[in-house]
Amino acid sequence: MANNKFENRVFGAVLVKSVVANYNADFTGSPRTLPNGVVYATDKALKYCIRNYLKGDDKNIIFYTTRYKRENMQPLDIDETYIELFGKYPIFVKDFNKADKKGKTNIQKEIEKEAYSEYSIKEQKDDYLILSKENEKNIIFIDSDDKKRKIVLKNIFRSIDIRLFGATYASQEKVKINGKEQKITFSVHGNVQITHGLNIYAENNIFTEDIVSPFRNSNESSDDSQQTTIGNQTVLEEGHYLHNFTINPKNSEELVKLIDNQGYLTTDDIKEFQEAINRGVSYLDSASKIGVENEFSIFVTLNNNERIQLPSFTTLIKVESQLDSFKRKLDLSELKILLNEDGIKDKIEKVEIYIDTTKLDYDDEIFDIEKVCIKSIVSDKELKKCQK
C-alpha cells in the first residue's frame, strides 16, 4: 500500500435541509424533539446516510449495515456478518508443526480433511497456513489461539466505516489466552466523531397528515375491515439540521500499531468521507426522506501536529429567512471572525466550504476567510478561485 496516511485533525459541520419531510423519526414516527421543542437528529441518522452512500461503491467494505440470510431473510448477527465479509474465523491447530511417526504434521492432517478437499494452499509459514478456493473466502490456520484476535482486528479495519466511525465489536467467538477462554471483543475509538444535529432555523413546526392505504384491515372484527384504511405521517414543515464533526486520526492509532500499521486512516478515506457527507443525505431516497437534502458543509483542516481545539460551530452558523426569496440566508460572519483570528489562522492548512446555491444565499464576506476554497456542493465547481 502506498503511504497515503492521513494525519491532520479536521473540524467541520454539515447542514441538512428538511422541507415537509422527516429526517430522523423517533419510535412514534414523529421528528425527534428536545424538551424545549427544538427539533434534532441523532448522529446515527447522518452516519446511516454516509454508510449507505459509501456502500454504493463496490470496493468499499461496510461492516455496520444490515445483511440478511438468503434462506429466511433473518438479519445476520455480528459473527455471521464477519464470516460473510472475511470468511471463517482463524482455526487453531494444536502442535501445528508436530509430526507423527510417518512424518506428517498436524497441520497437514488438518488440511487433508474432506471439508478442504477442493482448496489449495495459497500461503504457508511456520506459524500459519492459508487455503484458497475460487469464489470462496480464504481459510486461515494458526499455531497459537491468541493470534486469532489480531487477525480479526486486522480484518475489521478493512471496513471503511470502522476506520471512520470506530466500533464496539462483541463476538461470541472464543479464544484461549493464558489458559482462560474469552470472547473476542474490541472497542475501536472512531477517528470521525459526529454530534447530534440541531435545527438552527427559527421555527420547529411539526404537523401530521392523513394518508390512505389501498388495502382493507384484515382483522374481520375491526370497524374498517370492509374498507380501505387510513393512516398518518408526521413531518417537519422546515428545518436546517447542523451536525458538527471532528476528524482525529490519532484516535485509533494504538490499535493500528498492534496490527502492523494496517488500518490507518488514508487520504482516500477522507476524500470518500467528504463526498459521502456532502451527498449522502440527498442520495438516500425514501417516502419520508424525500425533501431532505444536503445544503452546506465546511471542513477546517489544521496543519499537521497542531493541537489547537476549535469550539463547536453550532452557535457560529446561522440560517435565516428572507422576505423576498424562498431561498434562505446563510450567515457565516461569526465563523469568519473565529477562523481569521490571530493565533488560529496560522494553524489552519485550508478551509473548504460547500454550498447548494439553489437553496442558500450568502454574503461575499465568506470569501474573506483566509485559505478558503468555496465550491458547489452539487457539482464541486469552484464559486470563486480558491486561495492558496
Coordinates of C-alpha atoms in Angstrom, one line a residue:
M1 CA 0.0 0.0 0.0
A2 CA 1.3 3.4 -0.9
N3 CA 1.9 5.7 2.1
N4 CA -1.1 8.0 1.9
K5 CA -1.7 8.1 5.6
F6 CA -4.0 11.0 6.7
E7 CA -2.5 12.7 9.8
N8 CA -4.3 16.1 10.1
R9 CA -7.0 17.0 12.5
V10 CA -10.2 18.5 11.0
F11 CA -13.1 20.4 12.5
G12 CA -16.3 20.7 10.4
A13 CA -20.0 20.9 10.2
V14 CA -22.7 19.8 7.7
L15 CA -26.2 21.3 7.2
V16 CA -29.1 19.2 6.2
K17 CA -32.3 20.8 4.9
S18 CA -35.7 19.2 5.6
V19 CA -38.9 20.6 4.0
V20 CA -42.2 18.7 4.7
A21 CA -40.2 15.6 5.5
N22 CA -38.9 13.6 8.4
Y23 CA -35.1 13.4 8.5
N24 CA -34.9 11.4 11.7
A25 CA -38.0 10.0 13.4
D26 CA -38.5 8.8 16.9
F27 CA -40.2 5.5 17.7
T28 CA -43.6 7.1 17.3
G29 CA -42.8 8.2 13.8
S30 CA -42.5 11.9 14.7
P31 CA -39.4 14.1 14.2
R32 CA -37.3 14.0 17.3
T33 CA -37.5 17.0 19.6
L34 CA -35.6 18.2 22.7
P35 CA -37.6 19.0 25.9
N36 CA -37.6 22.7 24.8
G37 CA -39.3 21.8 21.4
V38 CA -36.2 22.2 19.2
V39 CA -36.1 19.5 16.5
Y40 CA -32.9 17.4 16.4
A41 CA -31.5 14.3 14.7
T42 CA -29.0 11.8 16.1
D43 CA -25.5 11.3 14.8
K44 CA -26.7 7.8 13.7
A45 CA -29.1 9.3 11.2
L46 CA -26.2 11.0 9.4
K47 CA -23.9 8.0 9.7
Y48 CA -26.6 5.8 8.2
C49 CA -26.7 8.1 5.1
I50 CA -22.9 8.2 4.9
R51 CA -22.7 4.4 5.1
N52 CA -25.5 4.0 2.5
Y53 CA -23.6 6.3 0.1
L54 CA -20.3 4.5 0.6
K55 CA -22.0 1.2 0.1
G56 CA -22.7 2.2 -3.5
D57 CA -19.0 1.8 -4.3
D58 CA -18.2 -1.9 -4.6
K59 CA -14.7 -1.5 -3.5
N60 CA -15.8 -0.4 0.0
I61 CA -16.4 -2.8 2.8
I62 CA -19.2 -1.6 5.1
F63 CA -19.4 -3.7 8.3
Y64 CA -22.2 -2.0 10.1
T65 CA -25.1 -2.4 7.7
T66 CA -28.0 -4.9 7.9
R67 CA -27.5 -8.1 5.9
Y68 CA -29.9 -11.0 5.6
K69 CA -29.8 -14.7 5.4
R70 CA -30.8 -15.8 1.9
E71 CA -33.0 -18.7 3.1
N72 CA -35.3 -16.9 5.5
M73 CA -34.5 -13.1 5.4
Q74 CA -33.3 -13.2 9.0
P75 CA -30.8 -10.4 9.8
L76 CA -27.2 -11.6 10.3
D77 CA -25.6 -11.4 13.8
I78 CA -22.2 -9.9 14.2
D79 CA -20.3 -13.2 13.8
E80 CA -22.3 -14.1 10.7
T81 CA -21.5 -10.7 9.3
Y82 CA -17.8 -11.2 9.9
I83 CA -17.9 -14.6 8.2
E84 CA -19.9 -13.2 5.2
L85 CA -17.3 -10.5 4.7
F86 CA -14.0 -12.2 5.7
G87 CA -14.6 -15.9 5.9
K88 CA -14.4 -18.2 8.8
Y89 CA -12.6 -17.2 12.0
P90 CA -9.0 -18.4 12.1
I91 CA -8.7 -22.1 13.0
F92 CA -6.3 -23.0 15.8
V93 CA -4.3 -26.3 15.2
K94 CA -2.6 -27.6 18.3
D95 CA 1.0 -28.6 17.9
F96 CA 0.9 -27.1 14.5
N97 CA 4.2 -28.5 13.2
K98 CA 4.4 -31.6 15.3
A99 CA 4.9 -34.7 13.1
D100 CA 3.8 -38.3 13.7
K101 CA 5.9 -41.4 13.1
K102 CA 5.3 -41.1 9.4
G103 CA 6.5 -37.5 9.3
K104 CA 3.1 -36.0 8.7
T105 CA 2.4 -32.8 10.7
N106 CA -0.8 -31.9 12.4
I107 CA -1.4 -29.1 10.0
Q108 CA -1.0 -31.5 7.1
K109 CA -3.5 -33.8 8.6
E110 CA -6.0 -30.9 9.2
I111 CA -6.0 -29.6 5.6
E112 CA -6.4 -33.2 4.2
K113 CA -9.8 -33.4 5.7
E114 CA -12.7 -33.8 3.3
A115 CA -14.0 -30.3 4.1
Y116 CA -10.9 -28.8 2.5
S117 CA -10.5 -31.2 -0.4
E118 CA -11.3 -28.5 -3.1
Y119 CA -9.0 -25.9 -1.5
S120 CA -5.3 -25.3 -2.4
I121 CA -2.5 -23.8 -0.4
K122 CA -2.2 -20.1 -1.0
E123 CA 0.5 -19.3 1.6
Q124 CA 2.4 -21.3 4.2
K125 CA 4.7 -20.2 7.0
D126 CA 5.9 -21.9 10.2
D127 CA 3.1 -20.4 12.2
Y128 CA 0.2 -20.2 9.8
L129 CA -1.3 -21.6 6.6
I130 CA -3.8 -20.1 4.2
L131 CA -6.1 -22.2 2.0
S132 CA -7.9 -20.6 -1.0
K133 CA -10.7 -21.6 -3.4
E134 CA -12.2 -19.8 -6.3
N135 CA -15.2 -17.7 -5.3
E136 CA -14.7 -18.6 -1.7
K137 CA -13.1 -16.7 1.2
N138 CA -9.7 -17.9 2.4
I139 CA -9.4 -20.2 5.4
I140 CA -6.6 -19.4 7.8
F141 CA -5.0 -21.9 10.2
I142 CA -2.8 -20.7 13.1
D143 CA -0.4 -22.3 15.5
S144 CA -1.5 -20.3 18.5
D145 CA -5.0 -19.4 19.6
D146 CA -4.1 -16.0 20.9
K147 CA -3.2 -14.9 17.3
K148 CA -6.9 -15.0 16.4
R149 CA -7.7 -11.6 17.9
K150 CA -5.0 -9.8 15.9
I151 CA -6.2 -11.4 12.6
V152 CA -9.9 -10.5 13.4
L153 CA -8.9 -6.9 14.3
K154 CA -6.9 -6.6 11.1
N155 CA -9.9 -7.8 9.1
I156 CA -12.5 -5.5 10.6
F157 CA -10.1 -2.5 10.0
R158 CA -10.5 -3.3 6.3
S159 CA -14.0 -1.8 6.6
I160 CA -14.1 1.9 5.8
D161 CA -16.9 2.6 8.2
I162 CA -14.8 1.2 11.1
R163 CA -11.8 3.2 10.1
L164 CA -14.0 6.3 10.1
F165 CA -16.5 5.8 13.0
G166 CA -15.0 3.0 15.1
A167 CA -16.9 0.1 16.5
T168 CA -17.8 -1.9 19.6
Y169 CA -17.1 -5.4 18.4
A170 CA -18.7 -8.1 20.7
S171 CA -18.3 -11.5 19.2
Q172 CA -19.4 -14.9 20.5
E173 CA -16.3 -16.4 19.0
K174 CA -13.9 -17.5 21.8
V175 CA -10.1 -17.5 22.2
K176 CA -8.0 -19.0 24.9
I177 CA -5.5 -16.5 26.4
N178 CA -3.2 -17.6 29.2
G179 CA -5.3 -20.8 29.7
K180 CA -8.6 -18.8 30.0
E181 CA -11.3 -18.8 27.4
Q182 CA -12.5 -15.3 26.4
K183 CA -14.8 -13.9 23.8
I184 CA -13.3 -11.7 21.1
T185 CA -14.2 -8.1 21.8
F186 CA -12.8 -4.8 20.7
S187 CA -13.6 -1.2 21.4
V188 CA -12.4 0.9 18.4
H189 CA -12.3 4.6 19.0
G190 CA -13.6 6.3 15.8
N191 CA -11.4 8.7 14.0
V192 CA -14.5 10.7 13.0
Q193 CA -16.9 11.9 15.7
I194 CA -20.3 13.4 14.7
T195 CA -22.6 15.3 17.0
H196 CA -26.4 15.3 17.1
G197 CA -27.8 17.7 14.5
L198 CA -29.8 20.6 15.9
N199 CA -32.4 22.6 13.9
I200 CA -30.8 26.1 13.8
Y201 CA -33.8 27.5 11.9
A202 CA -36.1 29.7 14.0
E203 CA -39.2 27.6 13.5
N204 CA -39.9 24.0 14.6
N205 CA -43.3 23.4 13.1
I206 CA -44.4 19.7 13.2
F207 CA -47.7 18.6 11.7
T208 CA -49.5 15.3 11.0
E209 CA -51.3 14.4 7.8
D210 CA -53.7 11.6 6.9
I211 CA -52.8 9.1 4.2
V212 CA -55.0 6.3 2.7
S213 CA -53.9 2.7 2.3
P214 CA -55.2 0.8 -0.7
F215 CA -55.8 -2.2 1.5
R216 CA -58.6 -3.0 4.0
N217 CA -57.8 -4.1 7.6
S218 CA -57.6 -7.9 7.6
N219 CA -58.9 -8.1 11.1
E220 CA -62.6 -9.1 10.5
S221 CA -63.7 -7.7 13.9
S222 CA -62.4 -4.3 13.1
D223 CA -64.7 -1.4 12.1
D224 CA -62.7 -0.8 8.9
S225 CA -62.5 -4.5 7.8
Q226 CA -64.7 -3.7 4.8
Q227 CA -62.9 -0.6 3.6
T228 CA -59.5 0.8 2.9
T229 CA -57.7 2.0 6.0
I230 CA -56.5 5.5 6.9
G231 CA -53.1 6.1 8.4
N232 CA -51.0 9.2 9.0
Q233 CA -47.4 10.5 8.8
T234 CA -45.8 13.3 10.8
V235 CA -43.3 15.7 9.2
L236 CA -41.4 18.9 9.9
E237 CA -42.5 21.9 7.9
E238 CA -39.0 23.2 7.5
G239 CA -35.7 22.6 9.3
H240 CA -32.0 23.1 8.9
Y241 CA -30.1 20.5 11.0
L242 CA -26.5 21.3 11.8
H243 CA -24.2 18.5 12.7
N244 CA -20.6 19.2 13.9
F245 CA -17.9 16.7 13.3
T246 CA -14.2 16.2 14.0
I247 CA -11.5 14.0 12.5
N248 CA -8.6 12.9 14.6
P249 CA -6.5 10.1 13.1
K250 CA -4.8 9.5 16.4
N251 CA -8.0 8.1 17.9
S252 CA -7.3 4.6 16.6
E253 CA -3.5 4.9 16.4
E254 CA -2.7 2.5 19.3
L255 CA -4.8 -0.4 17.9
V256 CA -3.5 0.2 14.4
K257 CA 0.1 -0.2 15.7
L258 CA -0.9 -3.6 17.1
I259 CA -1.8 -4.8 13.6
D260 CA 1.5 -3.7 11.9
N261 CA 0.0 -0.3 11.0
Q262 CA -2.6 -1.9 8.7
G263 CA -5.8 0.0 9.0
Y264 CA -4.8 3.6 9.4
L265 CA -7.0 6.4 8.0
T266 CA -5.9 7.3 4.5
T267 CA -6.3 10.4 2.3
D268 CA -8.6 8.3 0.1
D269 CA -10.8 7.5 3.1
I270 CA -11.1 11.3 3.8
K271 CA -12.0 12.0 0.2
E272 CA -14.7 9.4 0.2
F273 CA -16.0 10.6 3.6
Q274 CA -16.1 14.2 2.3
E275 CA -18.1 13.1 -0.8
A276 CA -20.4 11.0 1.3
I277 CA -21.1 13.6 4.0
N278 CA -21.8 16.2 1.2
R279 CA -24.1 14.0 -0.8
G280 CA -25.2 11.0 1.3
V281 CA -28.4 12.6 2.7
S282 CA -29.6 13.7 -0.7
Y283 CA -28.7 10.3 -2.2
L284 CA -31.0 8.5 0.3
D285 CA -34.4 8.4 -1.2
S286 CA -37.5 7.2 0.7
A287 CA -41.0 8.3 1.3
S288 CA -40.1 10.2 4.5
K289 CA -36.6 11.3 3.3
I290 CA -37.7 12.9 0.0
G291 CA -37.4 16.6 0.8
V292 CA -34.3 16.0 2.9
E293 CA -31.1 17.2 1.2
N294 CA -27.5 18.3 1.9
E295 CA -27.1 22.1 1.5
F296 CA -23.9 23.1 3.2
S297 CA -20.7 21.8 4.7
I298 CA -17.4 23.2 6.0
F299 CA -14.0 21.4 6.6
V300 CA -11.3 23.2 8.5
T301 CA -8.1 21.2 8.2
L302 CA -5.3 22.1 10.7
N303 CA -1.6 22.0 10.0
N304 CA 0.0 18.6 10.8
N305 CA 0.6 18.1 14.5
E306 CA -1.5 21.2 15.5
R307 CA -3.3 20.6 18.9
I308 CA -5.5 23.6 19.0
Q309 CA -9.1 22.9 19.9
L310 CA -11.7 24.9 18.0
P311 CA -15.2 25.5 19.5
S312 CA -18.4 24.0 18.2
F313 CA -19.7 25.7 15.1
T314 CA -23.3 25.3 16.2
T315 CA -23.6 28.9 17.5
L316 CA -21.4 30.4 14.8
I317 CA -23.5 29.4 11.8
K318 CA -27.0 30.8 11.2
V319 CA -29.8 30.2 8.6
E320 CA -32.4 32.9 8.3
S321 CA -35.5 33.5 6.2
Q322 CA -35.7 36.2 3.6
L323 CA -38.8 38.3 2.8
D324 CA -38.1 38.5 -1.0
S325 CA -36.9 34.9 -1.6
F326 CA -37.8 31.3 -1.0
K327 CA -34.0 30.7 -0.5
R328 CA -32.6 31.0 3.0
K329 CA -29.7 33.2 4.0
L330 CA -26.5 31.5 5.3
D331 CA -24.7 33.7 7.8
L332 CA -21.0 32.8 8.5
S333 CA -19.9 36.1 9.8
E334 CA -19.1 34.9 13.3
L335 CA -17.3 31.8 12.0
K336 CA -15.2 34.1 9.7
I337 CA -14.1 36.1 12.7
L338 CA -13.0 33.0 14.5
L339 CA -11.1 31.5 11.6
N340 CA -9.3 34.8 10.8
E341 CA -8.3 35.4 14.4
D342 CA -4.6 35.7 15.2
G343 CA -3.4 32.5 16.8
I344 CA -5.8 30.5 14.9
K345 CA -5.5 31.3 11.2
D346 CA -1.7 30.5 11.2
K347 CA -2.6 27.0 12.5
I348 CA -5.0 26.2 9.6
E349 CA -3.9 24.5 6.5
K350 CA -7.1 25.0 4.5
V351 CA -10.8 25.8 4.8
E352 CA -13.2 24.1 2.4
I353 CA -16.8 25.2 2.1
Y354 CA -19.5 23.5 0.0
I355 CA -22.8 25.3 -0.7
D356 CA -26.0 24.5 -2.6
T357 CA -26.6 27.9 -4.2
T358 CA -30.1 26.8 -5.3
K359 CA -31.1 26.7 -1.6
L360 CA -28.9 29.2 0.2
D361 CA -27.8 32.8 -0.4
Y362 CA -24.7 34.1 1.3
D363 CA -22.6 37.3 1.6
D364 CA -19.4 37.7 -0.3
E365 CA -17.6 38.1 3.0
I366 CA -17.2 34.4 3.2
F367 CA -14.6 34.7 0.5
D368 CA -12.5 36.8 3.0
I369 CA -11.9 33.7 5.2
E370 CA -8.1 33.0 4.8
K371 CA -7.1 29.9 2.9
V372 CA -10.7 29.3 1.8
C373 CA -12.0 27.3 -1.1
I374 CA -15.7 27.6 -1.8
K375 CA -17.4 25.1 -4.1
S376 CA -20.8 23.9 -5.2
I377 CA -22.0 21.0 -3.0
V378 CA -23.8 19.6 -6.1
S379 CA -21.0 19.9 -8.8
D380 CA -17.8 20.6 -6.9
K381 CA -17.4 23.7 -9.2
E382 CA -15.4 26.5 -7.6
L383 CA -17.6 29.5 -6.9
K384 CA -14.5 31.7 -6.9
K385 CA -10.9 30.9 -7.5
C386 CA -9.6 29.1 -4.4
Q387 CA -7.0 30.8 -2.2
K388 CA -3.6 29.1 -1.8

